[in-house]
Coordinates of C-alpha atoms and ligand atoms in Angstrom, one line a residue:
X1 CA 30.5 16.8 9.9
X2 CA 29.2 15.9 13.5
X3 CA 30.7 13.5 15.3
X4 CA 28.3 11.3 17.6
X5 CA 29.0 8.4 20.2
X6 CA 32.4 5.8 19.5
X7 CA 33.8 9.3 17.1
X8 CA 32.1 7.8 13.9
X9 CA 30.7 10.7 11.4
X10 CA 27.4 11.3 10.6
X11 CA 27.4 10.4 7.1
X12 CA 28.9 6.4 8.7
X13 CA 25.7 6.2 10.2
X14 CA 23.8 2.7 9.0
X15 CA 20.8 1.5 10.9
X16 CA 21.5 -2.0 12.5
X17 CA 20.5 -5.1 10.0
X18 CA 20.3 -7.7 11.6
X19 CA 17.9 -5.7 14.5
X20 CA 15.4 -4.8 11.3
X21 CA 15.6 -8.4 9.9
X22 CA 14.6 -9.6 14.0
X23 CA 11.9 -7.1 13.8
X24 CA 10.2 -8.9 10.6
X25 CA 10.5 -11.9 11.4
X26 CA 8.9 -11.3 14.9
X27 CA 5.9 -9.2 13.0
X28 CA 6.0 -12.2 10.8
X29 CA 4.9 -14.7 13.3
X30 CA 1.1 -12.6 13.5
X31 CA -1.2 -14.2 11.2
X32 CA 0.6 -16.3 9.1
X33 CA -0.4 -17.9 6.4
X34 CA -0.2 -21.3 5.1
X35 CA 2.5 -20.9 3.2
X36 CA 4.9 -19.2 4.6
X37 CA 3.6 -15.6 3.9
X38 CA 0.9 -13.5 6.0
X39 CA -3.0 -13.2 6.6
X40 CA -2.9 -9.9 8.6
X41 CA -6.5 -8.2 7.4
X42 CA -7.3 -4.5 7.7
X43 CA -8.7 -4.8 11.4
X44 CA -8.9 -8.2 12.2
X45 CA -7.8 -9.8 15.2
X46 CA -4.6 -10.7 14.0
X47 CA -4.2 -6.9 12.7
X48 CA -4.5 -5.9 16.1
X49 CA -1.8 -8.1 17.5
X50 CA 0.7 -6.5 15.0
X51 CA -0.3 -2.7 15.9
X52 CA -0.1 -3.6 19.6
X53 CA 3.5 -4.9 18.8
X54 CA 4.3 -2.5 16.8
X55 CA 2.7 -0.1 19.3
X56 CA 4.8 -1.6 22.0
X57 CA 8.1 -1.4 20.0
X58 CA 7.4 2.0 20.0
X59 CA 6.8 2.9 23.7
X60 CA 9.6 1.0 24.5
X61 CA 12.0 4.2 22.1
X62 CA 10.0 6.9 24.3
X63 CA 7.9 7.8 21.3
X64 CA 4.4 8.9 22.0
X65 CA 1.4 7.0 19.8
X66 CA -1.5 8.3 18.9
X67 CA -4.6 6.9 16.9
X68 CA -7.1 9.2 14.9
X69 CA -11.1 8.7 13.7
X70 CA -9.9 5.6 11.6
X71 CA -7.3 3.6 13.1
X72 CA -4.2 5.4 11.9
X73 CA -1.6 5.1 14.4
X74 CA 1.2 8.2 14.5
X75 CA 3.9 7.4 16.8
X76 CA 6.2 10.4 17.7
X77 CA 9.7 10.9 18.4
X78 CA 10.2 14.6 19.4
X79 CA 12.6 17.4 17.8
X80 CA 14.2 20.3 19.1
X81 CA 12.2 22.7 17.7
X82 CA 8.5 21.8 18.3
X83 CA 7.2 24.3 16.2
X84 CA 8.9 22.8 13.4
X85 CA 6.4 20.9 10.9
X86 CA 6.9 16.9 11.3
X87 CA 8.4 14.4 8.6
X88 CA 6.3 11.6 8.3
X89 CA 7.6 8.0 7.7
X90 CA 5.7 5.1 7.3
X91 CA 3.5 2.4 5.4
X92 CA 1.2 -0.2 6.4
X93 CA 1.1 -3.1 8.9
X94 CA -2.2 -5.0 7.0
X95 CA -1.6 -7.5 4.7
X96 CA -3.3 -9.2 1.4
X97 CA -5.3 -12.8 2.7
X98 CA -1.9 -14.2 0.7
X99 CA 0.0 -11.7 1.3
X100 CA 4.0 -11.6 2.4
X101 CA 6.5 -10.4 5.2
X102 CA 7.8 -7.4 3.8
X103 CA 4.7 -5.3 1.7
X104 CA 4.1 -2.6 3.8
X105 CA 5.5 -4.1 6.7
X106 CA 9.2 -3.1 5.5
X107 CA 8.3 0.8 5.2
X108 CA 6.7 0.5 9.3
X109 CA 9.5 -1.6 10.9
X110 CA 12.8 0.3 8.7
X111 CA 10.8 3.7 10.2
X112 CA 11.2 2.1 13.7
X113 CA 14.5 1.0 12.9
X114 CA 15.9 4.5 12.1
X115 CA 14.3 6.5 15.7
X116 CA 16.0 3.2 17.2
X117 CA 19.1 4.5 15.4
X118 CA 18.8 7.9 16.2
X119 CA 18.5 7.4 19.9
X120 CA 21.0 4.7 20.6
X121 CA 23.3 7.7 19.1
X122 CA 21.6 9.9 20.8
X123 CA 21.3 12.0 17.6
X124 CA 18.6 14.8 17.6
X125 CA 17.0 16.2 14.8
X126 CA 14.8 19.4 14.5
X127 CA 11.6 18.4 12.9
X128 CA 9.9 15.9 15.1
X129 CA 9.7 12.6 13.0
X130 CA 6.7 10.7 13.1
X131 CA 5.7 6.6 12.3
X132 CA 2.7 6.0 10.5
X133 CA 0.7 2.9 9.6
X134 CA -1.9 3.3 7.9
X135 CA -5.7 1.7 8.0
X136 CA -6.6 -0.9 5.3
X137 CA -3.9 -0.2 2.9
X138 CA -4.5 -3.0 0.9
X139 CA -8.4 -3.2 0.5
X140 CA -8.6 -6.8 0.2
X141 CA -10.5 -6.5 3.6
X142 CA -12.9 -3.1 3.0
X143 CA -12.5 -1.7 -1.2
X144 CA -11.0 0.7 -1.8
X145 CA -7.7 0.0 -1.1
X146 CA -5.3 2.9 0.6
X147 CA -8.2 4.2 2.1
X148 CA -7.2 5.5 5.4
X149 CA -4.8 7.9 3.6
X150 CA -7.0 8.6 1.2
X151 CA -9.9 9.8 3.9
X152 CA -6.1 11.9 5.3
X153 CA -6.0 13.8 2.2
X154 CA -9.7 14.3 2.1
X155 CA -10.8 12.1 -1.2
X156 CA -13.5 10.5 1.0
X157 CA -15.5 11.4 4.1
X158 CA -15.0 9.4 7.2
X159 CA -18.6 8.6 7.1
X160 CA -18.5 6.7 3.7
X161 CA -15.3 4.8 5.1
X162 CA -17.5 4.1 8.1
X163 CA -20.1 2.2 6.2
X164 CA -17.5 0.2 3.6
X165 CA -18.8 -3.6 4.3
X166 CA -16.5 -6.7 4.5
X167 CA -17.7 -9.5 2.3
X168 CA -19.6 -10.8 5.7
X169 CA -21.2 -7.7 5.5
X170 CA -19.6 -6.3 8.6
X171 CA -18.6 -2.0 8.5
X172 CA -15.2 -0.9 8.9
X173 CA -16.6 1.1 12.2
X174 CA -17.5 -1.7 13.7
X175 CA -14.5 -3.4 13.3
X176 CA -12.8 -0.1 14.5
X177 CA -14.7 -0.2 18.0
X178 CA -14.6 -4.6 18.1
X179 CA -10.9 -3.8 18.0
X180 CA -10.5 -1.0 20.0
X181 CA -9.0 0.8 16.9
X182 CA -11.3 3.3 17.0
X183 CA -9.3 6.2 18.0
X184 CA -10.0 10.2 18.8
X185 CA -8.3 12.1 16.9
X186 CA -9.5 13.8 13.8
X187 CA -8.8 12.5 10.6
X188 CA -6.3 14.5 8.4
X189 CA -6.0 17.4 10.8
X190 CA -2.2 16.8 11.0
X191 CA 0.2 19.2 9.4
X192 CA 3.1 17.4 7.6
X193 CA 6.7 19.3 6.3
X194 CA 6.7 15.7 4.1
X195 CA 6.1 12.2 3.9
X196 CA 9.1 9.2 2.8
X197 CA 7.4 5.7 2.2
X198 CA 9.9 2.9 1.6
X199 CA 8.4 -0.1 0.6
X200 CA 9.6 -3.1 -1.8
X201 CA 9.1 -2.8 -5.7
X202 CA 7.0 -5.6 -5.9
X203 CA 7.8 -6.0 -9.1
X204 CA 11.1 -7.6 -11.0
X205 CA 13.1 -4.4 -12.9
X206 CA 15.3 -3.6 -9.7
X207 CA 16.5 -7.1 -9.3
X208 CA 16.8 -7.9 -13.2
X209 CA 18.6 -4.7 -13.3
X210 CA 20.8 -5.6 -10.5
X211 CA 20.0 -2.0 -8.6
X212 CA 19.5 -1.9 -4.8
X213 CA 17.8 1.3 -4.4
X214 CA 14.6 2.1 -6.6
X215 CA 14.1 6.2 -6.5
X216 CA 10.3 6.6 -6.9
X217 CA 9.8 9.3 -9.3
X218 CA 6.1 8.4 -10.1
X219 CA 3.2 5.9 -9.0
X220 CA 0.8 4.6 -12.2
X221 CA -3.2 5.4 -11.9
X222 CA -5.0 2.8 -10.7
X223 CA -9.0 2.2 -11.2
X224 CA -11.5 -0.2 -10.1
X225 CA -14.3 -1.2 -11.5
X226 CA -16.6 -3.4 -9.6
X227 CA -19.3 -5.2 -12.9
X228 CA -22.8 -6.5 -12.0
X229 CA -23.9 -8.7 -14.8
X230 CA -27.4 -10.2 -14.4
X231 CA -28.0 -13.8 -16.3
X232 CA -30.7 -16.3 -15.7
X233 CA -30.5 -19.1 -13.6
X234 CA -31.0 -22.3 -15.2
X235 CA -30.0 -26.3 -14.7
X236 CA -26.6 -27.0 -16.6
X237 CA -27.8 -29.8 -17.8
X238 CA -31.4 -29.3 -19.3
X239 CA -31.1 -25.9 -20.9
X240 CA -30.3 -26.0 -24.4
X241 CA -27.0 -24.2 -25.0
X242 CA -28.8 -21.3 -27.4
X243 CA -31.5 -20.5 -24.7
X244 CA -28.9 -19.3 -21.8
X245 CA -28.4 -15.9 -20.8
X246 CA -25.5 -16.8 -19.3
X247 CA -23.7 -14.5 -17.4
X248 CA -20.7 -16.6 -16.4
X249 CA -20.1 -16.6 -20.1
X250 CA -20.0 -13.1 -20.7
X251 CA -17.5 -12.4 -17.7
X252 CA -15.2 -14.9 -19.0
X253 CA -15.5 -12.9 -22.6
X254 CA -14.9 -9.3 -20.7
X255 CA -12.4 -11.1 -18.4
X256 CA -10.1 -12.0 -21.8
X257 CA -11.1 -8.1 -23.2
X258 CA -9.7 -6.5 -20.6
X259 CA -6.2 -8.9 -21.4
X260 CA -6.6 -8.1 -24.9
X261 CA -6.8 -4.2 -24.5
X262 CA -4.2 -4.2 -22.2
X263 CA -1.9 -6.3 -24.4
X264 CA -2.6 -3.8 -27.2
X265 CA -1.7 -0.8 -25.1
X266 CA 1.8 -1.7 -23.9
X267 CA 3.9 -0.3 -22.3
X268 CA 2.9 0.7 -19.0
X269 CA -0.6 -1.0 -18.7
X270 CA -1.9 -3.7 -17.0
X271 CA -5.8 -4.7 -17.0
X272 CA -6.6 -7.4 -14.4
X273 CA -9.5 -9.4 -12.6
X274 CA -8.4 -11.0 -8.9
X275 CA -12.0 -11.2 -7.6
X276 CA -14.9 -12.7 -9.2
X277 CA -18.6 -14.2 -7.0
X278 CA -20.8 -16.3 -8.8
X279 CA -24.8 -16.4 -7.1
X280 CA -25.6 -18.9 -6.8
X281 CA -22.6 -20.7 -7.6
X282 CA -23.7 -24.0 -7.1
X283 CA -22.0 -26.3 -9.8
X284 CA -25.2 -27.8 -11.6
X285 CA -27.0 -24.0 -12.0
X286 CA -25.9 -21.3 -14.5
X287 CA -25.3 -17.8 -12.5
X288 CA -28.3 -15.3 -12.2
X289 CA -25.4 -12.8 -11.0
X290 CA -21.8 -12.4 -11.2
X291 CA -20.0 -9.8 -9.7
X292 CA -16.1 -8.6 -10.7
X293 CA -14.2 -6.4 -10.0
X294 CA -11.7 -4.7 -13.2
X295 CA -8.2 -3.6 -11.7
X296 CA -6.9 -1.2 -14.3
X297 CA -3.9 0.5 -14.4
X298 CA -1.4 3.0 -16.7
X299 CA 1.3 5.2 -15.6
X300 CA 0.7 7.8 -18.2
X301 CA -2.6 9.9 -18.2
X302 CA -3.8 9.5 -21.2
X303 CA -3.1 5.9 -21.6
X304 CA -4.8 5.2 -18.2
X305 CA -8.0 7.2 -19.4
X306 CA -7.6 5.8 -22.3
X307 CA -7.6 2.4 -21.0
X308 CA -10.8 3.1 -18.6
X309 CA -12.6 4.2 -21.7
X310 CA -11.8 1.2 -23.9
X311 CA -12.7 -1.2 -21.3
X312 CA -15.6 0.7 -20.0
X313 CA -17.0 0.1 -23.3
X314 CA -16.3 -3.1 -24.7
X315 CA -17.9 -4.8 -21.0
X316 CA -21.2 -3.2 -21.8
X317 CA -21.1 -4.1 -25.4
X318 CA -20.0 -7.6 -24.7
X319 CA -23.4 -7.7 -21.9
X320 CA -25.5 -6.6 -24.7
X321 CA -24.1 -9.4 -27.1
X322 CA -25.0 -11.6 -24.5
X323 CA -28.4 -10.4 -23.6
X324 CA -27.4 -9.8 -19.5
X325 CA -28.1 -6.6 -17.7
X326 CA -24.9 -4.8 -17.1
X327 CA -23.9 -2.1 -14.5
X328 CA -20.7 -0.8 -13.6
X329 CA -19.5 1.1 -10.5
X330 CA -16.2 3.1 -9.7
X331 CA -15.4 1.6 -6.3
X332 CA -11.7 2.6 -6.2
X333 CA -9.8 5.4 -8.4
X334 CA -7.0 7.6 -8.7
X335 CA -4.9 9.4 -11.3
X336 CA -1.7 9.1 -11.9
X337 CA 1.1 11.0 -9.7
X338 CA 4.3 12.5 -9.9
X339 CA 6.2 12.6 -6.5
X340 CA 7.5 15.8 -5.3
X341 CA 11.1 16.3 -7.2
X342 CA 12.8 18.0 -4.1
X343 CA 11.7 15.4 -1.9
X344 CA 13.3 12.5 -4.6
X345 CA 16.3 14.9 -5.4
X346 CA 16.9 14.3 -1.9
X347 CA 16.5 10.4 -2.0
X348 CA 18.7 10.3 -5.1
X349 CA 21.5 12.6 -3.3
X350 CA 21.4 10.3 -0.1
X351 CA 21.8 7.3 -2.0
X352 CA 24.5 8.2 -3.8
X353 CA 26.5 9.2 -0.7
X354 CA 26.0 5.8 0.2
X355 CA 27.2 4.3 -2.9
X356 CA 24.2 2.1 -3.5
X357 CA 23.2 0.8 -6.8
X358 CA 20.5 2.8 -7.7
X359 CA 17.8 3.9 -10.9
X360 CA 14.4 6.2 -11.1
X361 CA 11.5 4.3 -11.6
X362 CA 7.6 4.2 -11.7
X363 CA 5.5 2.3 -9.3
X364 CA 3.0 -0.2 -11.0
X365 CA 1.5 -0.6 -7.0
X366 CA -0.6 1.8 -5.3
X367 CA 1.0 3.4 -2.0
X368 CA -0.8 5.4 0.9
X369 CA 1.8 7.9 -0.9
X370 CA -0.1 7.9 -3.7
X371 CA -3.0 9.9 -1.4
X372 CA -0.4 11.5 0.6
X373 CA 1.0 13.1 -2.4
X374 CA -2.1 15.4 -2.6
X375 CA -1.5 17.5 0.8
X376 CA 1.7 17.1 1.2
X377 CA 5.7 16.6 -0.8
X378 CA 5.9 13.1 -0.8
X379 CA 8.1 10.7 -2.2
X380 CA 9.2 6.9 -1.9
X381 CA 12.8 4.7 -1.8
X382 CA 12.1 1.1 -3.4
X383 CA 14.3 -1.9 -2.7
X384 CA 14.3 -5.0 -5.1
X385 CA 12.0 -8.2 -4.1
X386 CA 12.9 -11.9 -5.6
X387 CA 11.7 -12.6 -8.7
X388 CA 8.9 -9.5 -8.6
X389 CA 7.0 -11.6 -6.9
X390 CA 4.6 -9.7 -4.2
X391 CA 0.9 -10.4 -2.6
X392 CA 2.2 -14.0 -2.9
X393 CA 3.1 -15.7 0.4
X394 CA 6.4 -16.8 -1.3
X395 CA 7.5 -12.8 -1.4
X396 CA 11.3 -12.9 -0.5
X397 CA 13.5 -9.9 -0.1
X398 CA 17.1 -10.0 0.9
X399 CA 19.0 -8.5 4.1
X400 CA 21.3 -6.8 1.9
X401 CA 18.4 -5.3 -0.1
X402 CA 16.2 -4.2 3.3
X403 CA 19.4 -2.8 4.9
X404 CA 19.8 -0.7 1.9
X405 CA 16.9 0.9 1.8
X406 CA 16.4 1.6 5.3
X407 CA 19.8 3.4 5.0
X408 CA 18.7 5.7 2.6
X409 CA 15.6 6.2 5.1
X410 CA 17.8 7.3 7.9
X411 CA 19.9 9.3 6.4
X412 CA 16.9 11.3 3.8
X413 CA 15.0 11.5 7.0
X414 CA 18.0 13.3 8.9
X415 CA 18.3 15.1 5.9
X416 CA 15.1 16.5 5.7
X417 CA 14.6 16.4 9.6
X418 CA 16.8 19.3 9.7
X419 CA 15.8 21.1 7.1
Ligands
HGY501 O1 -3.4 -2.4 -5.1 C1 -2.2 -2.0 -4.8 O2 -1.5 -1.6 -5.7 C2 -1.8 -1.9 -3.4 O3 -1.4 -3.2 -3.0 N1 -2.8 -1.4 -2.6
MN502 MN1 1.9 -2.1 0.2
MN503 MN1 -0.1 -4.7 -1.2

């Protein structure tokens, strides 16, 4: 096995801990929150603070960055054969308005941590290796979430990403070219041997199982439906209770439907509403409009159409019952995805040579992966977060935990870097 600087092997390589845990914290201090967590919106001023850190931490390891048509920045660490197709490594750097340290963050500043590993051990690979943080991962910002990836792997045109509005009603290109995000390169020309996201489970099987290492075999569909339902406005007070068309009401009853079908579908479903806007939503005057959007999501196929049917049709029914104009519109979607097996085979292999606790699962989050899946293999390494608590500002991982699974990032990536 190769030896490298101070005699130790290869395979007693480990990234520095204590370096990644300085990293976060530093990245943590952008946009806080106030409670602890992080308000880093897609393309905000705050957003841009972290990429020009993050942009900086790069320079600073020799890698070259570049930015493409929608803000995606790929910083480059060269290999010894340039001919060689990169591995890409990567997440996101935006955050939920709540959201915490580590979602997306952790998959970034672990990539950085491993090309700061390689090159204090001067340790060359073949396959250039390339950083990648994504635009607007989380689509709390601009809906639909993972959408930079997804524009990548050619599920929507740059154009349409263009015109998504905040809830201000300013575009995603504007925000782009306010930001000076808006870079040159063309979106999803890149070539890629594969792509490894690490990222935390955000939920609470690793930790209840007491495994360190989650080995993402598959990532659940995820849908989102965004409901119009059109009442009548009228004063709270005056209007006898049987002459409302009240559409606050009928939300609430599609609102409990969607917990109902979801409970009746286990296991491997969820059916959620986060975001809900009254008009006028003044306290004294029943809604003319609300607007909602239905999160839905199933690991299996048929269970996640299954689920979109169901709930597709009991919202309109319920509307009807309640005599208010319903419409429904797809704003976010895609099925579910296996990862590629040689790519997790690999994972799986790596971590055991490390002797980390480790188990398959399924991701109940959606990952620029997810996208990235569709041109090119692609597979993820989980570690545990406390309590499966994430887009909460109280989300908590441990150093143990984010050591772990940035060592199973070096040494899949030196792996597959010289392949
Ligand atoms: O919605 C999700 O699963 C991810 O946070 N984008
Ligand atoms: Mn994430
Ligand atoms: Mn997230």
């Amino acid at each position: 096995m190769k030896e490298i600087k101070n005699n130790i092997k290869l395979s007693e390589l480990r990234i520095n801990g204590d370096r990644l845990w300085r990293s976060l914290l530093d990245m943590s201090k952008i946009g806080p929150g106030i409670a602890g967590g992080n308000n880093r919106q897609a393309l905000t001023d705050e957003d841009s603070k972290g990429r020009h850190l993050f942009r900086k931490w790069c320079e600073e390891e020799n890698m070259q960055v570049y930015v493409d048509q929608i803000g995606t920045m790929f910083a480059e660490r060269k290999g010894t054969d340039p001919e060689a197709l990169p591995l890409y490594i990567g997440s996101h750097l935006d955050t939920q308005p709540t959201g915490g340290k580590y979602d997306g963050v952790l998959g970034v500043l672990s990539s950085l941590e491993v090309i700061r590993t390689l090159n204090e051990n001067k340790i060359e690979t073949k396959r250039p290796i390339i950083i990648t943080n994504w635009t607007n991962e989380e689509g709390s910002r601009f809906a639909p979430s993972m959408l930079a990836s997804a524009v990548f792997a050619g599920i929507y045109s740059l154009e349409y990403a263009y015109g998504l509005k905040d809830q201000d009603g300013i575009t995603l290109r504007h925000e782009l070219e306010r930001t000076g995000w808006l870079g040159n390169e063309e979106v999803g020309k890149r070539k890629m041997h594969s792509y490894i996201e690490y990222h935390i489970e955000q939920g609470p099987i690793l930790e209840a199982k007491n495994k360190s290492i989650g080995v993402v075999t598959h990532c659940q569909g995820q849908s989102w439906l965004e409901v119009t339902l059109i009442g009548r406005s009228a004063h709270t007070g005056s209007t006898p209770m049987d002459m409302r068309i009240n559409a606050g009401l009928a939300m609430s009853r599609i609102i409990d439907a969607v917990d109902i079908i979801a409970m009746n579908n286990q296991p491997k479903v969820a059916g959620s509403i986060g975001q809900v806007k009254f008009y006028p939503n003044s306290r004294n005057v029943l809604p003319n409009k609300v607007i909602f959007t239905i999160d839905i999501r199933a690991v299996e196929k048929d269970k996640f159409e299954l689920m979109c049917e169901l709930i597709e049709k009991e919202t309109l029914k319920i509307a009807k019952d309640h005599n208010v104009k319903c419409s429904i519109e797809r704003i976010g979607h895609y099925e579910p995805v296996e990862f590629d097996k040689k790519i997790t085979s690999t994972i799986r292999e790596v971590t055991k040579n490390l002797n980390y606790d480790f188990m398959d699962i399924a991701s109940g989050a959606g990952h620029d992966a997810t996208w990235i899946a569709q041109v090119s293999p692609t597979s993820m390494i989980f570690c545990p977060c406390v309590n499966g608590v994430s887009h909460n500002e109280s989300e908590e991982i441990s150093l143990e935990w984010a050591e772990a699974g940035a060592n199973v990032l070096l040494h899949s990536s030196i792996e597959i870097s010289n392949k």
